[in-house]
Short mmCIF file of C-alpha atoms (C1' of nucleotides) in Angstrom, two decimals:
data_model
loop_
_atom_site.label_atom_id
_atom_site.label_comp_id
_atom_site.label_asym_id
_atom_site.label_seq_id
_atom_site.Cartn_x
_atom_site.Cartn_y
_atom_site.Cartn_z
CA UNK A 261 96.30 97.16 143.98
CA UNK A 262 92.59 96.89 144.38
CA UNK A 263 90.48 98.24 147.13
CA UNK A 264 90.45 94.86 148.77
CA UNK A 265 93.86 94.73 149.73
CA UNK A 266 94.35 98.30 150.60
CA UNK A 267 91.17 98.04 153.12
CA UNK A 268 93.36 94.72 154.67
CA UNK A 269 96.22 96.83 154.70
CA UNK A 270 94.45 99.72 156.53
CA UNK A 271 92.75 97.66 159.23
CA UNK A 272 95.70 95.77 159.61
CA UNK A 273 97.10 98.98 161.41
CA UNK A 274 93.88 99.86 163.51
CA UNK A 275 90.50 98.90 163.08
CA UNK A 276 88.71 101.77 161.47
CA UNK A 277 84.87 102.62 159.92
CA UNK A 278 84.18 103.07 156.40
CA UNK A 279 84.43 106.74 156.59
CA UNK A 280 87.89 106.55 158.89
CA UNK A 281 89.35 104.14 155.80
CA UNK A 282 88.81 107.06 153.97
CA UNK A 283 90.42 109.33 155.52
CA UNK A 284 93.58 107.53 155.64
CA UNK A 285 93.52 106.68 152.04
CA UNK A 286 93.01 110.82 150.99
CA UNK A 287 94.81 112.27 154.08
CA UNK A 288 96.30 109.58 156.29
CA UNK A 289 99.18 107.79 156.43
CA UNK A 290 98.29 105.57 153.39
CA UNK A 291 97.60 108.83 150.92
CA UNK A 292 100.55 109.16 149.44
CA UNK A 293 100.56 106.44 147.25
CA UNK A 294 96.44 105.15 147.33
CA UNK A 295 93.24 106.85 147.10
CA UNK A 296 89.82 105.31 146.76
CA UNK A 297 86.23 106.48 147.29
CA UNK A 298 83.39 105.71 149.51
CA UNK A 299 81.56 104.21 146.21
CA UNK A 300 84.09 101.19 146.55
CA UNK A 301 84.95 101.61 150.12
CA UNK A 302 81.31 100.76 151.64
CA UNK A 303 80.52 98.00 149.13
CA UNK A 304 84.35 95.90 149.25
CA UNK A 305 83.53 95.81 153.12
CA UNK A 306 80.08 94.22 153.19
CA UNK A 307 82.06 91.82 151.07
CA UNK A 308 85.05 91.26 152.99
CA UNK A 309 82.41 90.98 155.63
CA UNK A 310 80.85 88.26 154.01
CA UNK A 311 84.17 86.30 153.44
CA UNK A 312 84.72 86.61 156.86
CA UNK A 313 88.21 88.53 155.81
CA UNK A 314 86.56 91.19 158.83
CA UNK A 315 84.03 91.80 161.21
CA UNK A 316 82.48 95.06 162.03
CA UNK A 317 80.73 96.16 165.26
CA UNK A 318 78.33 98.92 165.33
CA UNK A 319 79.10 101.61 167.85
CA UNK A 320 76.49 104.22 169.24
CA UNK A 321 78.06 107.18 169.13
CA UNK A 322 76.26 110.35 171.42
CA UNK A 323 76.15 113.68 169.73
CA UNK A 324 77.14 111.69 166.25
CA UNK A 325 75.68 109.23 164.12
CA UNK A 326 76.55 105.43 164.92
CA UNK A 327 79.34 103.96 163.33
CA UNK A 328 80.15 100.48 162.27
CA UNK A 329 84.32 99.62 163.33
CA UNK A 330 85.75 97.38 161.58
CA UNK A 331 88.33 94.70 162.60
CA UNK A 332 91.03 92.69 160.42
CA UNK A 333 90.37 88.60 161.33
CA UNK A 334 92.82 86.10 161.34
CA UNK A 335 91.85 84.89 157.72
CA UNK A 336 91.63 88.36 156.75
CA UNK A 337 95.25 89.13 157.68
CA UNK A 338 96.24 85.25 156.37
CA UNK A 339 94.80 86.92 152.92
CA UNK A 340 96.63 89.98 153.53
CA UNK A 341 99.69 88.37 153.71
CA UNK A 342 99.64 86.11 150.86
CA UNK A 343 99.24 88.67 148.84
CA UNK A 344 102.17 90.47 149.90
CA UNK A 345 103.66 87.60 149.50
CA UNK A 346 103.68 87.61 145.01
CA UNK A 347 105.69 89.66 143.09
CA UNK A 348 104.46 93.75 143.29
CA UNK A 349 103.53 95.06 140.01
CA UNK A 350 105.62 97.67 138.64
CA UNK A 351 104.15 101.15 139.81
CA UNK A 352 101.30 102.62 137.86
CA UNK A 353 102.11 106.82 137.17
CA UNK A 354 99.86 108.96 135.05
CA UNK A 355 101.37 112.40 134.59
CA UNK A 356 99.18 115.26 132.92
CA UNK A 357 102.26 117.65 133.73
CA UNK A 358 104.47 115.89 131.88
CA UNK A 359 102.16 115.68 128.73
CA UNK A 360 101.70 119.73 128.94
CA UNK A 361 105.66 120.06 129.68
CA UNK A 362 106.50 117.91 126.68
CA UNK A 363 104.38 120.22 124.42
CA UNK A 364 104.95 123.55 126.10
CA UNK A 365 106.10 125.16 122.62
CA UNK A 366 102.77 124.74 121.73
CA UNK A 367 100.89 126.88 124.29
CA UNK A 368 101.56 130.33 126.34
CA UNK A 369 104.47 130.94 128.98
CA UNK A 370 101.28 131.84 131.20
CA UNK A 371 99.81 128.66 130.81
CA UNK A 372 103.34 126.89 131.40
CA UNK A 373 103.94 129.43 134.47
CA UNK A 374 100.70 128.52 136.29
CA UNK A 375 101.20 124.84 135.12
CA UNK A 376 104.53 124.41 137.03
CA UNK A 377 103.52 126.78 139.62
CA UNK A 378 100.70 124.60 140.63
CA UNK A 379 103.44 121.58 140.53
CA UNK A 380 105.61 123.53 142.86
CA UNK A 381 103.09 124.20 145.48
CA UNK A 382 101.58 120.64 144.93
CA UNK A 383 104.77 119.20 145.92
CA UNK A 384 105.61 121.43 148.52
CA UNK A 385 102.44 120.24 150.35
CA UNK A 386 102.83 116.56 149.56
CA UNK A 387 106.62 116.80 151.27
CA UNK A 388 104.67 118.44 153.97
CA UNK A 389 102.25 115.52 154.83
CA UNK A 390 105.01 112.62 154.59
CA UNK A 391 107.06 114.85 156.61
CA UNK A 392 103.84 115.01 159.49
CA UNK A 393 103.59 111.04 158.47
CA UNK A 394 106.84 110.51 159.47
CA UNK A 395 107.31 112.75 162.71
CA UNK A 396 104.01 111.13 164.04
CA UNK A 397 105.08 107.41 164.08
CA UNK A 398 107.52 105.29 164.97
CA UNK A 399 106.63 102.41 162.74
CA UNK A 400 109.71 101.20 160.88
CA UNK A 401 108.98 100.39 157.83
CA UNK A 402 106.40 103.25 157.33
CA UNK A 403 109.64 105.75 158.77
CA UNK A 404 111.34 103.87 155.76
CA UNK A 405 108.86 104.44 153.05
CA UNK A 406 108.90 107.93 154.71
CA UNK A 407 112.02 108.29 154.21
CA UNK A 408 112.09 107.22 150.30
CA UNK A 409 108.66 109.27 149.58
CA UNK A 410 111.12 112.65 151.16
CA UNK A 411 114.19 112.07 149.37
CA UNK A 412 112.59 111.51 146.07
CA UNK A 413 109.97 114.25 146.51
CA UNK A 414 112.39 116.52 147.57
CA UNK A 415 114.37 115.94 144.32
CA UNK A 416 111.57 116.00 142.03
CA UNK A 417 110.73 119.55 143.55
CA UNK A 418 114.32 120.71 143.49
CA UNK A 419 114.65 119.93 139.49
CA UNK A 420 110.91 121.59 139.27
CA UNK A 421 112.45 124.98 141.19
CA UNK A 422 115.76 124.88 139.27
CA UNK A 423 114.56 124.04 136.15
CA UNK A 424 110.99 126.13 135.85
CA UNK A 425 112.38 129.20 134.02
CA UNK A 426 113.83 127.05 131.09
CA UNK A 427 110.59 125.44 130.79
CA UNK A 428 108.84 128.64 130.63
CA UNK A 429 111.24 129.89 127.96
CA UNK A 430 110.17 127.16 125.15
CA UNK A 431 106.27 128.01 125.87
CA UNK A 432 104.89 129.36 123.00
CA UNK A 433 107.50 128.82 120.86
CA UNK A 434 105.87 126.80 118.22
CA UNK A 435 103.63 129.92 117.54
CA UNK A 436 106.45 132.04 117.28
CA UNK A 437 107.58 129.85 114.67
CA UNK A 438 104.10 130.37 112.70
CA UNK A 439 104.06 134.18 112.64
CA UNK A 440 107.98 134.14 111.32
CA UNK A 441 106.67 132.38 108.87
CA UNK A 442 103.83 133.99 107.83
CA UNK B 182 94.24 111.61 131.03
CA UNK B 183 91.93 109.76 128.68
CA UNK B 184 93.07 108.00 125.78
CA UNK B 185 91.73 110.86 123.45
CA UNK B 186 94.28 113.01 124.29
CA UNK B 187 96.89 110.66 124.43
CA UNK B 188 96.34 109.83 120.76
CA UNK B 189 95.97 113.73 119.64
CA UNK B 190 99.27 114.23 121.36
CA UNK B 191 101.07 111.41 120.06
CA UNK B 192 99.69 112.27 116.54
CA UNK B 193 100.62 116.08 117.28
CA UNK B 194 104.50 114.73 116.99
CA UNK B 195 104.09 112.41 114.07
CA UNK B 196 101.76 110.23 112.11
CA UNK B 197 101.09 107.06 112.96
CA UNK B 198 98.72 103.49 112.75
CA UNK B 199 96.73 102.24 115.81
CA UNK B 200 99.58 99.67 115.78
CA UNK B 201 102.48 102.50 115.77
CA UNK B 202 100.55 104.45 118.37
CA UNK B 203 100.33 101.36 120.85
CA UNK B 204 104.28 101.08 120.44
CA UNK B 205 105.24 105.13 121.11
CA UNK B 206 102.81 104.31 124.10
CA UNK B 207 104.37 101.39 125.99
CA UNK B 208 107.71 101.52 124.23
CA UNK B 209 108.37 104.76 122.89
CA UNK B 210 108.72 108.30 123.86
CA UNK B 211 105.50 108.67 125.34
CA UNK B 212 106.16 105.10 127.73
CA UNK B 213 107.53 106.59 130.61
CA UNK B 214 104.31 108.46 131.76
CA UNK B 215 101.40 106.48 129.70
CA UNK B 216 100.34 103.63 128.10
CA UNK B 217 97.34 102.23 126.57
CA UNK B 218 95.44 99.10 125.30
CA UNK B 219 94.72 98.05 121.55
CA UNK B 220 91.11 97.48 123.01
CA UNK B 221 91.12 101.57 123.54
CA UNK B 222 92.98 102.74 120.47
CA UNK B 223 91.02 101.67 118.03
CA UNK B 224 87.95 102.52 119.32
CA UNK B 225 88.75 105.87 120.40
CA UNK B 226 90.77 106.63 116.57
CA UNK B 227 87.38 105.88 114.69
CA UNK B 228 85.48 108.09 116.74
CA UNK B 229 88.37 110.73 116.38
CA UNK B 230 88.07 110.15 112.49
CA UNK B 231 84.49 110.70 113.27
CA UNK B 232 84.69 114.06 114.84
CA UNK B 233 86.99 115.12 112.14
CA UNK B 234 90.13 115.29 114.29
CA UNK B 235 92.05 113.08 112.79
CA UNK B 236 92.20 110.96 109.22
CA UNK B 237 93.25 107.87 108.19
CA UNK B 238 94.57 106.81 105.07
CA UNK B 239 95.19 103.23 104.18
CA UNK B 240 98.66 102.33 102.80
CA UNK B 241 99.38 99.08 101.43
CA UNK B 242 102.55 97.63 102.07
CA UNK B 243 104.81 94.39 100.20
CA UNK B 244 105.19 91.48 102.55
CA UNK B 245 103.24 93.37 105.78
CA UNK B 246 99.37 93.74 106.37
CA UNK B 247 98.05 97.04 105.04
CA UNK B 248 98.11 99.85 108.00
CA UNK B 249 96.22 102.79 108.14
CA UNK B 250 97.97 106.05 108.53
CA UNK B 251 96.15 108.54 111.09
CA UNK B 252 97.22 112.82 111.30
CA UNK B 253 95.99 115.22 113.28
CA UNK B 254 93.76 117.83 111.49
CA UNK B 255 93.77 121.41 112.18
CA UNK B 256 90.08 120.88 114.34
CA UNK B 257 92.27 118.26 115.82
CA UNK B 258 95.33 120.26 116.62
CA UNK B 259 92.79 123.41 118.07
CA UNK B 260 91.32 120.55 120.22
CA UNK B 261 94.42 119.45 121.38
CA UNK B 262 96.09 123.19 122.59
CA UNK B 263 92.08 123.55 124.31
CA UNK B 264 93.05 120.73 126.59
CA UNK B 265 96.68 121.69 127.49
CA UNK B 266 94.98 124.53 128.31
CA UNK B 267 93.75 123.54 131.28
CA UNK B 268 95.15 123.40 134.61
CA UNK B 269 96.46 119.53 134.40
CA UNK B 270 95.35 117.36 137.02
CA UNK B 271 97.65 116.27 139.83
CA UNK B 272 99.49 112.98 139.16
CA UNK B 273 98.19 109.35 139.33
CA UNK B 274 100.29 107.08 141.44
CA UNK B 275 100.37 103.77 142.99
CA UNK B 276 102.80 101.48 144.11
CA UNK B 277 101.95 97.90 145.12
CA UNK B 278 105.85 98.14 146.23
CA UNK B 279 105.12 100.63 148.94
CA UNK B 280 102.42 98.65 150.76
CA UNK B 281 105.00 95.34 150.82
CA UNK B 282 107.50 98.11 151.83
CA UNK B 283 105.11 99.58 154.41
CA UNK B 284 104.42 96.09 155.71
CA UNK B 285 107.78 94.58 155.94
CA UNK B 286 107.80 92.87 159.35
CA UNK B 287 105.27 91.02 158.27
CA UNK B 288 106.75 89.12 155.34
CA UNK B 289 109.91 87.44 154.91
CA UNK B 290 113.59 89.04 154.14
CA UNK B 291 113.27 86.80 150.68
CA UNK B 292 110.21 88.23 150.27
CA UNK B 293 111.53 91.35 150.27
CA UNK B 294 114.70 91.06 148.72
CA UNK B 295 113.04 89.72 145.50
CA UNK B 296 110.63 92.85 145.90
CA UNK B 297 113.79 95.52 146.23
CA UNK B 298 115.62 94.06 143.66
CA UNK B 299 113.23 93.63 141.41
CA UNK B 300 112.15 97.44 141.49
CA UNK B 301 116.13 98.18 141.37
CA UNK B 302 116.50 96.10 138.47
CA UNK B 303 112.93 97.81 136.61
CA UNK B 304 114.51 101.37 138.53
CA UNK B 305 117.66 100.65 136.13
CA UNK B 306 115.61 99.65 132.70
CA UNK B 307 113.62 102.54 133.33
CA UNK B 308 116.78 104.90 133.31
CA UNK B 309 118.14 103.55 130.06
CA UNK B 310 114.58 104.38 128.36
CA UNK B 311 115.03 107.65 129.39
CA UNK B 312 118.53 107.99 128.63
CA UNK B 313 117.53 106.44 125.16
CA UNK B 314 114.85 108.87 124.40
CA UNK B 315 117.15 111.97 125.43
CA UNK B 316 119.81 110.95 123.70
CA UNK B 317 117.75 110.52 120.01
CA UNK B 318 115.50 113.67 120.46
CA UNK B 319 116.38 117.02 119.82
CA UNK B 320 113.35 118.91 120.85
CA UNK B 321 113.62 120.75 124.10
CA UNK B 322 110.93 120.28 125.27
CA UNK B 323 111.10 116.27 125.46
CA UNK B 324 115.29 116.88 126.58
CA UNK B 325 113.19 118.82 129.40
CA UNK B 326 111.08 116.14 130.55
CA UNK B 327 114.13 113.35 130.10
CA UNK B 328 116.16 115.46 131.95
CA UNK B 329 113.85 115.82 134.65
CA UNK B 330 113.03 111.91 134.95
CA UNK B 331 116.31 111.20 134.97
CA UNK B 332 116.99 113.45 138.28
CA UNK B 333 114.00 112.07 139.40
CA UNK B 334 113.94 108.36 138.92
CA UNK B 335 118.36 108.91 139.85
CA UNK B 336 117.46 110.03 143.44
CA UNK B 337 114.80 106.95 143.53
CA UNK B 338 117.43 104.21 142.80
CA UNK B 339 119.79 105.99 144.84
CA UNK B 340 117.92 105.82 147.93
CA UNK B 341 117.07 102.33 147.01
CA UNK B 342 120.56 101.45 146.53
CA UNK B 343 121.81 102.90 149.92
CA UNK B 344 118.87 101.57 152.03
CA UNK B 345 118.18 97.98 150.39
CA UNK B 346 119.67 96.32 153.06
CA UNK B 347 117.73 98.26 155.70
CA UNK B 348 114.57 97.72 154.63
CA UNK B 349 115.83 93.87 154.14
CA UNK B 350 116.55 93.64 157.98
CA UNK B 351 112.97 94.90 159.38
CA UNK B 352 111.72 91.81 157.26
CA UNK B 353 109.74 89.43 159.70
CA UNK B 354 110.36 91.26 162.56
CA UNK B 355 106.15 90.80 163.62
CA UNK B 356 106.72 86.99 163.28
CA UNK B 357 109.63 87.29 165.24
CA UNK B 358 108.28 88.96 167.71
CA UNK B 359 104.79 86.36 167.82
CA UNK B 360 107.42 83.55 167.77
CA UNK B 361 108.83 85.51 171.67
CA UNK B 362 105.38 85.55 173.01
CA UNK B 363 105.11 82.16 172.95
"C1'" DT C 164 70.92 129.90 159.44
"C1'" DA C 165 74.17 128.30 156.33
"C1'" DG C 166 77.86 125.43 155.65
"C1'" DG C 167 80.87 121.90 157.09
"C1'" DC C 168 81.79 117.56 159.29
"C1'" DC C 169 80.29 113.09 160.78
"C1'" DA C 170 78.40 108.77 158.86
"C1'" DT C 171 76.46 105.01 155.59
"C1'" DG C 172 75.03 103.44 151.60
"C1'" DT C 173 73.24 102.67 146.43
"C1'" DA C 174 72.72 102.97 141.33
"C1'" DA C 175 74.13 104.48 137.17
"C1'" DC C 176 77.70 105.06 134.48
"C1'" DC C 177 82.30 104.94 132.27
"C1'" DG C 178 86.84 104.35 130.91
"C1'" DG C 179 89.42 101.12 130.33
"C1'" DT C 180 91.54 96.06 130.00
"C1'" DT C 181 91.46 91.13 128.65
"C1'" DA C 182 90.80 87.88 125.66
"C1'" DC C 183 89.62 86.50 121.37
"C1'" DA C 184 89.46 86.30 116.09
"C1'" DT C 185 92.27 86.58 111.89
"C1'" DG C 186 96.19 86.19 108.97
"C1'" DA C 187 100.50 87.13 106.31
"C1'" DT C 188 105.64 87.38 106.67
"C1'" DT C 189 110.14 86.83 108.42
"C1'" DA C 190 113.83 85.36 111.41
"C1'" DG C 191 115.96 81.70 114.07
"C1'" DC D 230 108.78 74.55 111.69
"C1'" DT D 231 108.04 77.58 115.31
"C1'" DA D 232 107.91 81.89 117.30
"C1'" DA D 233 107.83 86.61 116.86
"C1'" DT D 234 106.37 90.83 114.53
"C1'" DC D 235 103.23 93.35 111.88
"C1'" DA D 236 98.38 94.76 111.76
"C1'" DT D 237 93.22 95.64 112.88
"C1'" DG D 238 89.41 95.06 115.27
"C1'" DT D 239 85.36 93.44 118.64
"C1'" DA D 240 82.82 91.87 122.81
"C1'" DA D 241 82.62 90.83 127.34
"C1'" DC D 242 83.82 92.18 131.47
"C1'" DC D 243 85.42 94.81 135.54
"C1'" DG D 244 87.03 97.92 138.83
"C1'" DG D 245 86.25 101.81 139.91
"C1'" DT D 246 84.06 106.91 140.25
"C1'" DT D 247 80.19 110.24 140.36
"C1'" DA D 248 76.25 111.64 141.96
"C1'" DC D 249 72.58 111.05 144.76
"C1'" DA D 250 69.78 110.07 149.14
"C1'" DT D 251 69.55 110.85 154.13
"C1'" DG D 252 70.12 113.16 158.46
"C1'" DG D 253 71.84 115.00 162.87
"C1'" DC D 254 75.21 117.96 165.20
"C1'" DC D 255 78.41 121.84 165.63
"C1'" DT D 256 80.57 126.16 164.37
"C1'" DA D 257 80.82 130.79 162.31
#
DNA sequence: TAGGCCATGTAACCGGTTACATGATTAG
DNA sequence: CTAATCATGTAACCGGTTACATGGCCTA
């Protein structure tokens, strides 16, 4: 999913300025499963721009600096929708948690504690925001995906509370098993 | 996650060829949260054998290409806890899937039956890798992590399951409603 | 008056993938 | 005889992030 398609997708909802793109990709309604930078945000438009895939209108703002809306054109969203049209790709997941989980005999039950801890709280704040996602709008398929992101968040946290003292039990065992040997 | 760890934490379990790593990583025990390029392992092994973290030894073999052997070393191994060490960054995630999802009404219910049931059907492959790796590993530690994907990726196909055909029927509902306007 | 938010943009860098080169052996 | 598996490695490329530059307004 590159930056091209998720700026389509985003001003396919409402138009929105580089800096308002960003927001909903880090705290908006498109954060739970995207985040990109102004580094690739700024340039992909002027691009896009180019194509004629958008247009952008500057917009003197009092009090503020200008800012430069952008708008989704009809080629734009006749991209937009091709693309949605092939196959997705299967979902890319990196997890550090699991790699520290999966060796947790190898370091402290502190270190395991704050680990899952962190998880916990991280997860408890990511239900919050597709929960606020979902109350706010009345969009369909976005109260579906809603939907999805809450009943598979909520299970992920539910192993994470049910599960986090057995996980903290194996830290540190590895070491244990040194000094018994020694 | 960069690939240096991956490899010191893949080497932590057992020792292995660039060729052996690449496998643990996109088939293996490691595949369900990782995976990585020959164009990175090499690379990245001879500047671990560099640094001293890990050696290679070659083995010849009757009928097969010789393969070099890598192991963790000791510097390799205190190198390795130092980075589980750290608090562990908050997953990566992104799902092509949930965009098409998100934007429904404006594709086709074909369109978005092949997307459902394709994720279903990788949803379901992904499960018996799991199940697989639980099943021939005794170390708690990775039964941990199984255990936990399974819950996890269980409640994902569930919801899938119950609301495929909900998601199906907000399919072209935008051109519908362009086709009433006119 | 310091820090945070609004707002746009660029350049350097980097971590990784893709594609290619090479070649023997074995299974269908 | 063809395709797949084993096995290692390089070079070009690319999509992105980080850090920087700039500057005014508002709030604590």
């Amino acid at each position: 999913m590159n930056t091209q398609t998720l700026i389509l997708a985003i001003l396919n909802f409402e138009n929105a300025s580089g800096y308002e793109i960003k927001k909903q990709s880090s705290e908006g309604a498109f954060s739970y499963f995207v985040d990109i930078s102004y580094g690739s945000i700024y340039p992909t438009l002027a691009k896009l721009e180019a194509d004629g895939l958008v247009i952008g209108r500057s917009e003197t703002q009092n009090g503020r600096p200008d800012k430069k809306v952008f708008s989704i054109t009809a080629k734009g969203r006749a991209e937009f929708i091709k693309t949605l049209m092939s196959p997705p790709a299967i979902d890319k997941f990196k997890s550090e948690f699991l790699l520290v989980a999966m060796c947790a005999d190898l370091t402290s039950p502190e270190i395991i504690t704050k680990a899952i801890d962190k998880r916990i709280g991280e997860m408890e704040e990511l239900l919050k925001v597709i929960g606020g996602l979902r109350s706010d709008c009345d969009h369909p398929a976005t109260q579906w995906i809603t939907s999805y992101g809450l009943h598979v968040k909520g299970a992920d946290l539910e192993f994470l509370k049910n599960n986090r003292d057995s996980l903290i039990a194996m830290a540190g065992q590895a070491v244990k098993l040194d000094e018994a040997a020694e």
